[in-house]
XYZ file of C-alpha atoms in Angstrom:
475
model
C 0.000 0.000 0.000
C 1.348 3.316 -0.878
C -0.217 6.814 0.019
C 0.183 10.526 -1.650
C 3.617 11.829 -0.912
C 2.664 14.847 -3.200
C 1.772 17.309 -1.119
C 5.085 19.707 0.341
C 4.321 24.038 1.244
C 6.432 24.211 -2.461
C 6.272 24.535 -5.612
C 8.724 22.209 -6.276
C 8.824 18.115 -6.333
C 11.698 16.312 -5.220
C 14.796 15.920 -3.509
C 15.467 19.443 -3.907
C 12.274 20.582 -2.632
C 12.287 18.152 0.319
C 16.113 18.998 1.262
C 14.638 22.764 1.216
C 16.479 23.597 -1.742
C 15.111 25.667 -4.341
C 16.309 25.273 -8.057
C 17.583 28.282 -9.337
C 14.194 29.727 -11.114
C 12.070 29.453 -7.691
C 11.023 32.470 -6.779
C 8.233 33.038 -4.529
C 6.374 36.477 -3.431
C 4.552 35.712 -0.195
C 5.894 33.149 1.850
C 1.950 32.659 2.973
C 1.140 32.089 -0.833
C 1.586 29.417 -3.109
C 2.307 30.639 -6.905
C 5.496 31.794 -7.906
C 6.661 35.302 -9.031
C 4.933 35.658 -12.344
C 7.939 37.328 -14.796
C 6.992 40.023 -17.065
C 6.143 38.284 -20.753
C 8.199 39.347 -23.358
C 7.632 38.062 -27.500
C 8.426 34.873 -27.458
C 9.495 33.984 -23.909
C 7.401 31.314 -23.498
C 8.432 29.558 -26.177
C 11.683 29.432 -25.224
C 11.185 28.105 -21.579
C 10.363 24.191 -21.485
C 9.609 23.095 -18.030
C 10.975 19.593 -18.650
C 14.293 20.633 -19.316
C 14.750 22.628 -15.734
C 13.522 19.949 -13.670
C 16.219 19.446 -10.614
C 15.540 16.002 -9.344
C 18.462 13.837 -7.890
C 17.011 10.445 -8.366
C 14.678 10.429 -11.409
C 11.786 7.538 -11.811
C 12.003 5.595 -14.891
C 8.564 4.680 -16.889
C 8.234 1.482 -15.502
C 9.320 3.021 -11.931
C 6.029 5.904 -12.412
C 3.992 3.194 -13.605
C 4.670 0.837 -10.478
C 4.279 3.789 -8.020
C 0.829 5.036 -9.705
C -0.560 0.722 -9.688
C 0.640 1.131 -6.111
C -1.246 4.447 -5.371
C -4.285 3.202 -6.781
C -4.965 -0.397 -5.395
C -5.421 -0.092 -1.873
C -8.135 -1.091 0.260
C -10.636 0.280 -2.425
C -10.479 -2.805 -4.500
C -11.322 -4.735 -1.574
C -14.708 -2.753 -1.337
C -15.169 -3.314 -5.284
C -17.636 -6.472 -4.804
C -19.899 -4.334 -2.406
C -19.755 -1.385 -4.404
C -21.144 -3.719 -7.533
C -24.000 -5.235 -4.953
C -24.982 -1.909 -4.475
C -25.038 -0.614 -8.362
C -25.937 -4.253 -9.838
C -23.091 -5.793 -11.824
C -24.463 -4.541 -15.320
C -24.461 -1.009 -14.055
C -21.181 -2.005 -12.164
C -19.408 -3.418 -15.232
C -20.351 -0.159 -17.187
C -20.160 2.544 -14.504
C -16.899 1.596 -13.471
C -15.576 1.788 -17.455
C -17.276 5.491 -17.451
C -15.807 6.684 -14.173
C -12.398 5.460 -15.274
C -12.304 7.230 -18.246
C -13.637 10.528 -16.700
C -10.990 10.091 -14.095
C -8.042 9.481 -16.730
C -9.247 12.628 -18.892
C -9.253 14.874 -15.929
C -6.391 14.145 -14.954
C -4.862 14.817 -18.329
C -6.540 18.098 -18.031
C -4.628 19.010 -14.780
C -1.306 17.338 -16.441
C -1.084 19.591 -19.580
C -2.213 22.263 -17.393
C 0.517 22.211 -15.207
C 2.668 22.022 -17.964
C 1.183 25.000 -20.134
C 1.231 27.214 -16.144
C 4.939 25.836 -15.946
C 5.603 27.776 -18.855
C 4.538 30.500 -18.784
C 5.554 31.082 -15.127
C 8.669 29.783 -16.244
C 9.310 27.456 -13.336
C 9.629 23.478 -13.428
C 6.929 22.599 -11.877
C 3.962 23.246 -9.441
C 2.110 20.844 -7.041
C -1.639 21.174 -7.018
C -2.869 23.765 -4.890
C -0.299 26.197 -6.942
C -1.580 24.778 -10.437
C -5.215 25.411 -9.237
C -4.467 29.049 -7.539
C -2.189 29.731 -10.707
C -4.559 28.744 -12.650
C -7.307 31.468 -11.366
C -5.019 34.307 -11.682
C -4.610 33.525 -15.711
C -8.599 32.846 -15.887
C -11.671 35.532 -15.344
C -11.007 38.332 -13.824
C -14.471 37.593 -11.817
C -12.514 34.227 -10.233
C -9.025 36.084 -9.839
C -10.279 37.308 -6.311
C -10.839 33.533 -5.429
C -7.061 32.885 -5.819
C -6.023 33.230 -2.436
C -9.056 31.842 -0.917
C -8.782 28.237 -3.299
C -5.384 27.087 -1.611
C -7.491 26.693 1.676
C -10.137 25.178 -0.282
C -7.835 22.582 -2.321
C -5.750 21.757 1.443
C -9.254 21.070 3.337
C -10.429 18.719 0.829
C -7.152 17.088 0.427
C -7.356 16.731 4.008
C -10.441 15.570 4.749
C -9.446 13.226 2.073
C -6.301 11.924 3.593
C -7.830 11.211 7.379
C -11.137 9.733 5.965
C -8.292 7.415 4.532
C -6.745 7.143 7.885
C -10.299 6.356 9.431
C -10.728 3.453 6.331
C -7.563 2.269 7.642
C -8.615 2.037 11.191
C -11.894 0.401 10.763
C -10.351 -1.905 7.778
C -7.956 -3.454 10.604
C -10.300 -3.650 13.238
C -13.155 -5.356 11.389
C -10.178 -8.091 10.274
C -9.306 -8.571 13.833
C -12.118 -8.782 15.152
C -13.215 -11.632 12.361
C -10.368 -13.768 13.329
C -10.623 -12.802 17.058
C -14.264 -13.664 17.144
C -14.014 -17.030 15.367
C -10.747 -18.730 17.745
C -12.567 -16.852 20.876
C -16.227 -17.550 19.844
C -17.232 -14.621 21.113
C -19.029 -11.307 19.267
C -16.798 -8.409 20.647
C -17.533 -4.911 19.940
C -15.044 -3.817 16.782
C -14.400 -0.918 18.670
C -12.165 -2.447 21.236
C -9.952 -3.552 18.799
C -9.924 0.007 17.533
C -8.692 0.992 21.051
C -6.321 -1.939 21.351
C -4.126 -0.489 18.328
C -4.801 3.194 19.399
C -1.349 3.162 21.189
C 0.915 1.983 18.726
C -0.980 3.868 15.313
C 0.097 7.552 17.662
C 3.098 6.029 18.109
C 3.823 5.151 14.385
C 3.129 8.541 13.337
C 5.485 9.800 15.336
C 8.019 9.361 13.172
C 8.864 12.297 11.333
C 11.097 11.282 8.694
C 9.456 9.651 5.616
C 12.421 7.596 4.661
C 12.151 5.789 7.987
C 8.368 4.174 6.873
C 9.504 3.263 3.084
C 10.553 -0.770 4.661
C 7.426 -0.632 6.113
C 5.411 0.194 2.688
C 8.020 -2.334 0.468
C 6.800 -4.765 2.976
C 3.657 -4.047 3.165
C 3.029 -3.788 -0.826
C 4.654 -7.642 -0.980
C 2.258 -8.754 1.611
C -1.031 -6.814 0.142
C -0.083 -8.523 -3.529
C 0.505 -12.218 -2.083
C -3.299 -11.453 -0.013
C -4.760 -10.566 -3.587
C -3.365 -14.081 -5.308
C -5.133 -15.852 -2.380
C -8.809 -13.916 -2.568
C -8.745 -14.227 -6.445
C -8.034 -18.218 -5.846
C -10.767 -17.941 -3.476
C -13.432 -15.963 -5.547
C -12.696 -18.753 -8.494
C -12.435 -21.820 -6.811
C -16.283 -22.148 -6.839
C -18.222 -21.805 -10.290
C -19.941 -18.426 -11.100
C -23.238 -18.104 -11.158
C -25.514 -15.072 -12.231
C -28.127 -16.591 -10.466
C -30.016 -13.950 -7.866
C -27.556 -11.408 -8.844
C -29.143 -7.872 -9.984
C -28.059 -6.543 -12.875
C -29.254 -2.863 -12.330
C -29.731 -1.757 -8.504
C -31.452 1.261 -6.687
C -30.959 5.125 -7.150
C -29.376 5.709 -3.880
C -27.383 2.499 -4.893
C -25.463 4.004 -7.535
C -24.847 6.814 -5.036
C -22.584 4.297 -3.076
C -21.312 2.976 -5.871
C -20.332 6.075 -7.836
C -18.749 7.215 -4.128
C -16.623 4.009 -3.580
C -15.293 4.215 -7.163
C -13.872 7.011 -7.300
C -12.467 6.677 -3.607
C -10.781 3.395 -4.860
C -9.603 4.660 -8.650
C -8.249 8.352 -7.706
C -4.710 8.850 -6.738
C -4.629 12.437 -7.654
C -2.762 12.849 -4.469
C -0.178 11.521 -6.542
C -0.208 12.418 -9.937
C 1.739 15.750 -9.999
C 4.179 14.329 -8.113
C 5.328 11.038 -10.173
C 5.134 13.360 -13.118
C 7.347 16.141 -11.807
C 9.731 13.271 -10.560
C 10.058 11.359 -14.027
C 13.060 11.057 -15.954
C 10.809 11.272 -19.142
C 7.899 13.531 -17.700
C 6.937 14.138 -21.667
C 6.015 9.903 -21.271
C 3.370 10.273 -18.870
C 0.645 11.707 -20.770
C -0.317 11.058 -23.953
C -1.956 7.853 -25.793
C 0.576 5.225 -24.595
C 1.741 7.181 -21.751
C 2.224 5.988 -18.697
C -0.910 7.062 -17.151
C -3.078 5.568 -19.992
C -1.622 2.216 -19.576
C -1.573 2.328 -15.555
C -5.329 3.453 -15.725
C -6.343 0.713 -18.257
C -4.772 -1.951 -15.684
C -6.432 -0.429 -12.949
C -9.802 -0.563 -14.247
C -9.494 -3.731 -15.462
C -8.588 -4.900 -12.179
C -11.247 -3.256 -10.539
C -14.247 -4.553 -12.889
C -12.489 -8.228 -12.374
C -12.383 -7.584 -8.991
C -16.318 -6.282 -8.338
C -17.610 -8.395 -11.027
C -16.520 -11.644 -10.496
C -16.317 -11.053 -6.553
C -20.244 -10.237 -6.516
C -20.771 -13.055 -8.331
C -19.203 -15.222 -5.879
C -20.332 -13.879 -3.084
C -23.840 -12.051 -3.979
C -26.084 -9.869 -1.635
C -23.780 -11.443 1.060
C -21.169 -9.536 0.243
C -19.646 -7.188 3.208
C -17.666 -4.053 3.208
C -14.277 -6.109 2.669
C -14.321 -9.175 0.569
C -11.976 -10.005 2.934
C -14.566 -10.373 5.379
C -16.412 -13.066 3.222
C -13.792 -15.794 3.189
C -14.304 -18.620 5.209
C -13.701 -18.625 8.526
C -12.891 -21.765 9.173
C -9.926 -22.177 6.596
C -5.963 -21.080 7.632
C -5.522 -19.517 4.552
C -8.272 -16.976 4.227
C -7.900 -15.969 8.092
C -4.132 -15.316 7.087
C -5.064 -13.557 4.225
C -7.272 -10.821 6.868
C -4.521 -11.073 9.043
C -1.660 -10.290 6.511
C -3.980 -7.148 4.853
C -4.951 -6.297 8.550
C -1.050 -5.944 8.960
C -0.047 -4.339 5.413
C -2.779 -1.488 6.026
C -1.478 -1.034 9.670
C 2.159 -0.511 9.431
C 0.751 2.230 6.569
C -0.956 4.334 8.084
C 1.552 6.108 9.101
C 1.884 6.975 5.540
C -1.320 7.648 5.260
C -1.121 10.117 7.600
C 1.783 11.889 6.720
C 0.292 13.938 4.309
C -2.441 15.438 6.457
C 0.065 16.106 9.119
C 2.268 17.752 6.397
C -0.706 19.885 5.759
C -1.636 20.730 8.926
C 1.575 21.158 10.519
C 4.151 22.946 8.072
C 1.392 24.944 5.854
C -0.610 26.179 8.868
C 0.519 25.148 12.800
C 4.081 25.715 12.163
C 3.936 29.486 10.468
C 3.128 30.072 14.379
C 4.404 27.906 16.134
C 7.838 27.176 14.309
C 10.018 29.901 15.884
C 9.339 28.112 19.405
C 11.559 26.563 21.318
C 9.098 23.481 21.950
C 8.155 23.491 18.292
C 9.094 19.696 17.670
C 7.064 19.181 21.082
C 3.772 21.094 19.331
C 4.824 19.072 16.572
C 4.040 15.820 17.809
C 1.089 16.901 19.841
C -0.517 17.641 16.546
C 0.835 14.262 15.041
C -1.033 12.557 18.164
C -4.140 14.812 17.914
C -4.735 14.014 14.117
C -4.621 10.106 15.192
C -7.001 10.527 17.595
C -9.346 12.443 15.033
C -9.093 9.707 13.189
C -9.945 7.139 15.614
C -12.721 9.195 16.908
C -14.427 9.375 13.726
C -13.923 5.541 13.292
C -15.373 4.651 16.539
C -18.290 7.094 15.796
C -18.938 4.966 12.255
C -17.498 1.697 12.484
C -18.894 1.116 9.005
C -15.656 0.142 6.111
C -18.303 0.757 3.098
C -20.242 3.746 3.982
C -16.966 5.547 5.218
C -15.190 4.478 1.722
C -18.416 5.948 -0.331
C -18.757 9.166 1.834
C -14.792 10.140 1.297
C -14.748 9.027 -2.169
C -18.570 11.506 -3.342
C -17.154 13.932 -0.857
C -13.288 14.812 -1.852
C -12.645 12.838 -4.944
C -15.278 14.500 -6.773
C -13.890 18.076 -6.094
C -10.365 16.884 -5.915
C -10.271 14.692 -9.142
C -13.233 16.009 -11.441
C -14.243 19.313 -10.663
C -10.820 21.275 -10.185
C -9.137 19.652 -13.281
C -11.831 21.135 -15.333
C -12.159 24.661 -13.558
C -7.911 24.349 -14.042
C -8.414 23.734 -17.601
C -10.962 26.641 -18.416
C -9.156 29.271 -16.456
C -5.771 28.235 -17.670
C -6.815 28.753 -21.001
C -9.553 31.292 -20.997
C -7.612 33.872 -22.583
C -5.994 31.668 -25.377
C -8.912 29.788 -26.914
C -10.909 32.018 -29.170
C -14.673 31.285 -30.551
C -15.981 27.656 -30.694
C -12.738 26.329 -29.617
C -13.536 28.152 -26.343
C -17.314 27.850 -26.479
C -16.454 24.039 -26.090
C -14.465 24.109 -23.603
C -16.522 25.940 -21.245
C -19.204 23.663 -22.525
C -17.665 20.232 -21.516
C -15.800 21.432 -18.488
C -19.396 22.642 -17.311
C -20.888 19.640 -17.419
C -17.439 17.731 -16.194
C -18.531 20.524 -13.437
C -22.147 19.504 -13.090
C -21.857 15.919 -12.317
C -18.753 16.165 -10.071
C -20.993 18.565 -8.169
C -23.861 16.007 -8.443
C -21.439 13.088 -7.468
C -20.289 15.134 -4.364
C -23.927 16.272 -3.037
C -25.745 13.067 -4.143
C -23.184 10.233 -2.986
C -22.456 12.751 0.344
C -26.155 13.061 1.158
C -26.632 9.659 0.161
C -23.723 8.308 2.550
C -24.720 10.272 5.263
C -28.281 8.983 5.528
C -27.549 5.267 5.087
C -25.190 6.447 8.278
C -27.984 7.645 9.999
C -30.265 4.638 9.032
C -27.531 2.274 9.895
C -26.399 3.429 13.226
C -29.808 4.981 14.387
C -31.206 1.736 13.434
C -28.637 -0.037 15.368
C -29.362 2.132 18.144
């Protein structure tokens, strides 16, 4: 399991950027802001300025290297909720929806790719990360959305973090539920998930008190061998036993879809990561396009997800749980190692998981204040600790793996991976494109606008109530 290492209070991806260096065209004006010092144009300038070609980074990713990191970013425990998320939508609707939000996905984020890359040049800078494309990308747009500018960095950082602990909280209740299934079967005894959840309270604060990134990479090479071998083992379980489309649904409910369009997107997006891999390529020129890397890491993605919610609903039917890991039979070795193992793999990453909200929280906001103190590193790992226990909080509060993947997913990923790209796009080029060329533009970016914005208050809505029904019911 892997987790968005994209987000840094810089402009700038890479070892450079991380060591605090600056290449030699940063230039910043507000310390509080994130675009760079916008040069005076001049005939021809931008022509002459390629960002590729003034990209600093130490230890360059290879093709291949991108394309393992971005399979890695994307199959997580999302997959594992793939099966439920087709129960919900039907597996004809599942089969099909999936397809559609894949390729809505890859487009945008080819939108926010050649953004960055037409923003990089003009700016004349290597590279941006995302809240900088998307405040950049306002000042070059309207003049009615230039005031917004300062105001959309906040906007971008809340969603990404809301984003990053709802992953956190996935994490938490993923492990706990898996526990608790083995526990429950060896003690024959039904105990409340949310002991578990306090059982590995202590150690999850602990694990994110490491500040240094480099010292959790073992932890996520080990856990990405273990989370592979665990998929091997649920595909042999999902074929061992013939399929059958018998009492499966082939279209399901309204508020269905709502789920499902929510837990797709929270398991296909890595935008997190996407400006990041590319600024950190050896070949950044090879990530877009029609055999780029992205294209081909998408298209095995996708795949794996249909396989993976088709054939898993299939097996397993209206019986099917938040975690398909949760299905497997209890009374075999194998499958209550394969809970076990995943249990593991998502728990020793969560500290990277969380490393990106604290990044946010702490060095673009709690450390403008508190840096200059003495006891800084002390504040510094009482907001580490408080962020856990946010996390565990909400998890305790809705110990439910598929409503807390769909409400994260409609919530952020439809802002965060639909909606922006296309507001990016328009602005970054609202001055260029003349006539129809910019009539459609505006056109199809405002209805990539309308159903992210019908994703996000649909599937949110929808999430929330099945919340309510769920737990009020329980009650």
């Amino acid at each position: 399991m892997t987790v968005d290492k994209g987000h840094t209070n810089t402009a700038f991806v890479g070892d450079e950027a991380i060591n605090g260096k600056k290449p030699p065209q940063a230039k910043t004006i507000d310390p509080n802001m994130y675009t760079l010092e916008i040069q005076e144009k001049k005939p021809g300038l931008e022509a002459e300025y390629d960002p590729f070609q003034h990209r600093h980074v130490e230890h360059p990713t290879t093709n291949n290297e991108t394309l393992i990191h971005l399979l890695k970013g994307s199959l997580g425990t999302g997959i594992l909720a793939m099966p439920n998320a087709f129960h919900h939508a039907g597996w004809t609707v599942g089969v099909i929806g999936t397809l559609l939000i894949g390729l809505l996905c890859t487009y945008c984020i080819h939108l926010l790719i050649k953004a960055e890359y037409e923003l990089c040049k003009r700016k004349r800078v290597p590279s941006l990360n995302y809240p900088a494309v998307t405040q950049t990308a306002l000042l070059e747009g309207p003049e009615a959305l230039k005031p917004l500018s300062k105001v959309i960095i906040h906007v971008v950082n809340v969603f990404l973090l809301i984003y990053q602990l709802g992953t956190c909280c996935v994490y938490v209740v993923f492990v706990s539920s898996n526990i608790k299934a083995i526990a429950d079967y060896y003690t024959e005894t039904d105990t409340d998930v949310r002991l578990y959840m306090l059982i590995i309270l202590l150690p999850l604060i602990l694990i994110n008190w490491v500040r240094n990134l480099k010292f959790l990479a073992p932890f996520s090479t080990i856990a990405n061998f273990v989370t592979l071998v665990s998929f091997g083992i649920i595909l042999y379980y999902i074929f061992r036993e013939p399929i059958s489309f018998e009492a499966r649904e082939k279209v399901g409910t309204m508020s269905g879809f709502a789920l499902f369009f929510g837990t797709v997107l929270f398991a296909l997006e890595a935008i997190g990561v996407i400006l990041p891999l590319e600024n950190e390529m050896k070949s950044p020129k090879k990530f877009g396009g029609n055999f780029g890397v992205l294209n081909k890491a998408m298209i095995l993605i996708v795949t794996l997800y249909v396989g993976m919610g088709f054939f898993g609903y299939l097996n397993y039917g209206s019986a099917i749980k938040g975690s398909i890991t949760l299905n497997l039979p209890e009374d075999e070795i194998l499958a209550q190692c394969v809970k076990g193992m995943l249990a593991f793999a998502i728990y020793i990453t969560h500290g990277l998981a969380c490393y990106v909200a604290i990044d946010i929280t702490w060095n673009d906001y709690l450390k403008k204040n508190l840096g200059d103190s003495p006891r800084s590193v002390f504040y510094e790992y009482i907001a580490r600790t408080v962020l856990v226990l946010i996390t565990f909080l909400l998890a305790v509060a809705i110990p439910n793996l598929e409503l807390f993947i769909s409400l994260f997913g409609a919530l952020c990923l439809s802002a965060l991976g639909i909606a922006f790209p296309a507001l990016i796009q328009t602005c970054t080029y609202w001055h260029q494109r003349k006539g129809m060329a910019k009539v459609w533009m505006v056109a199809k970016n405002s209805v990539i606008g309308v159903v992210a914005v019908l994703g996000l208050v649909i599937g949110t809505s929808t999430s929330m109530i099945e919340i309510i029904h769920t737990f009020g019911h329980d009650d």
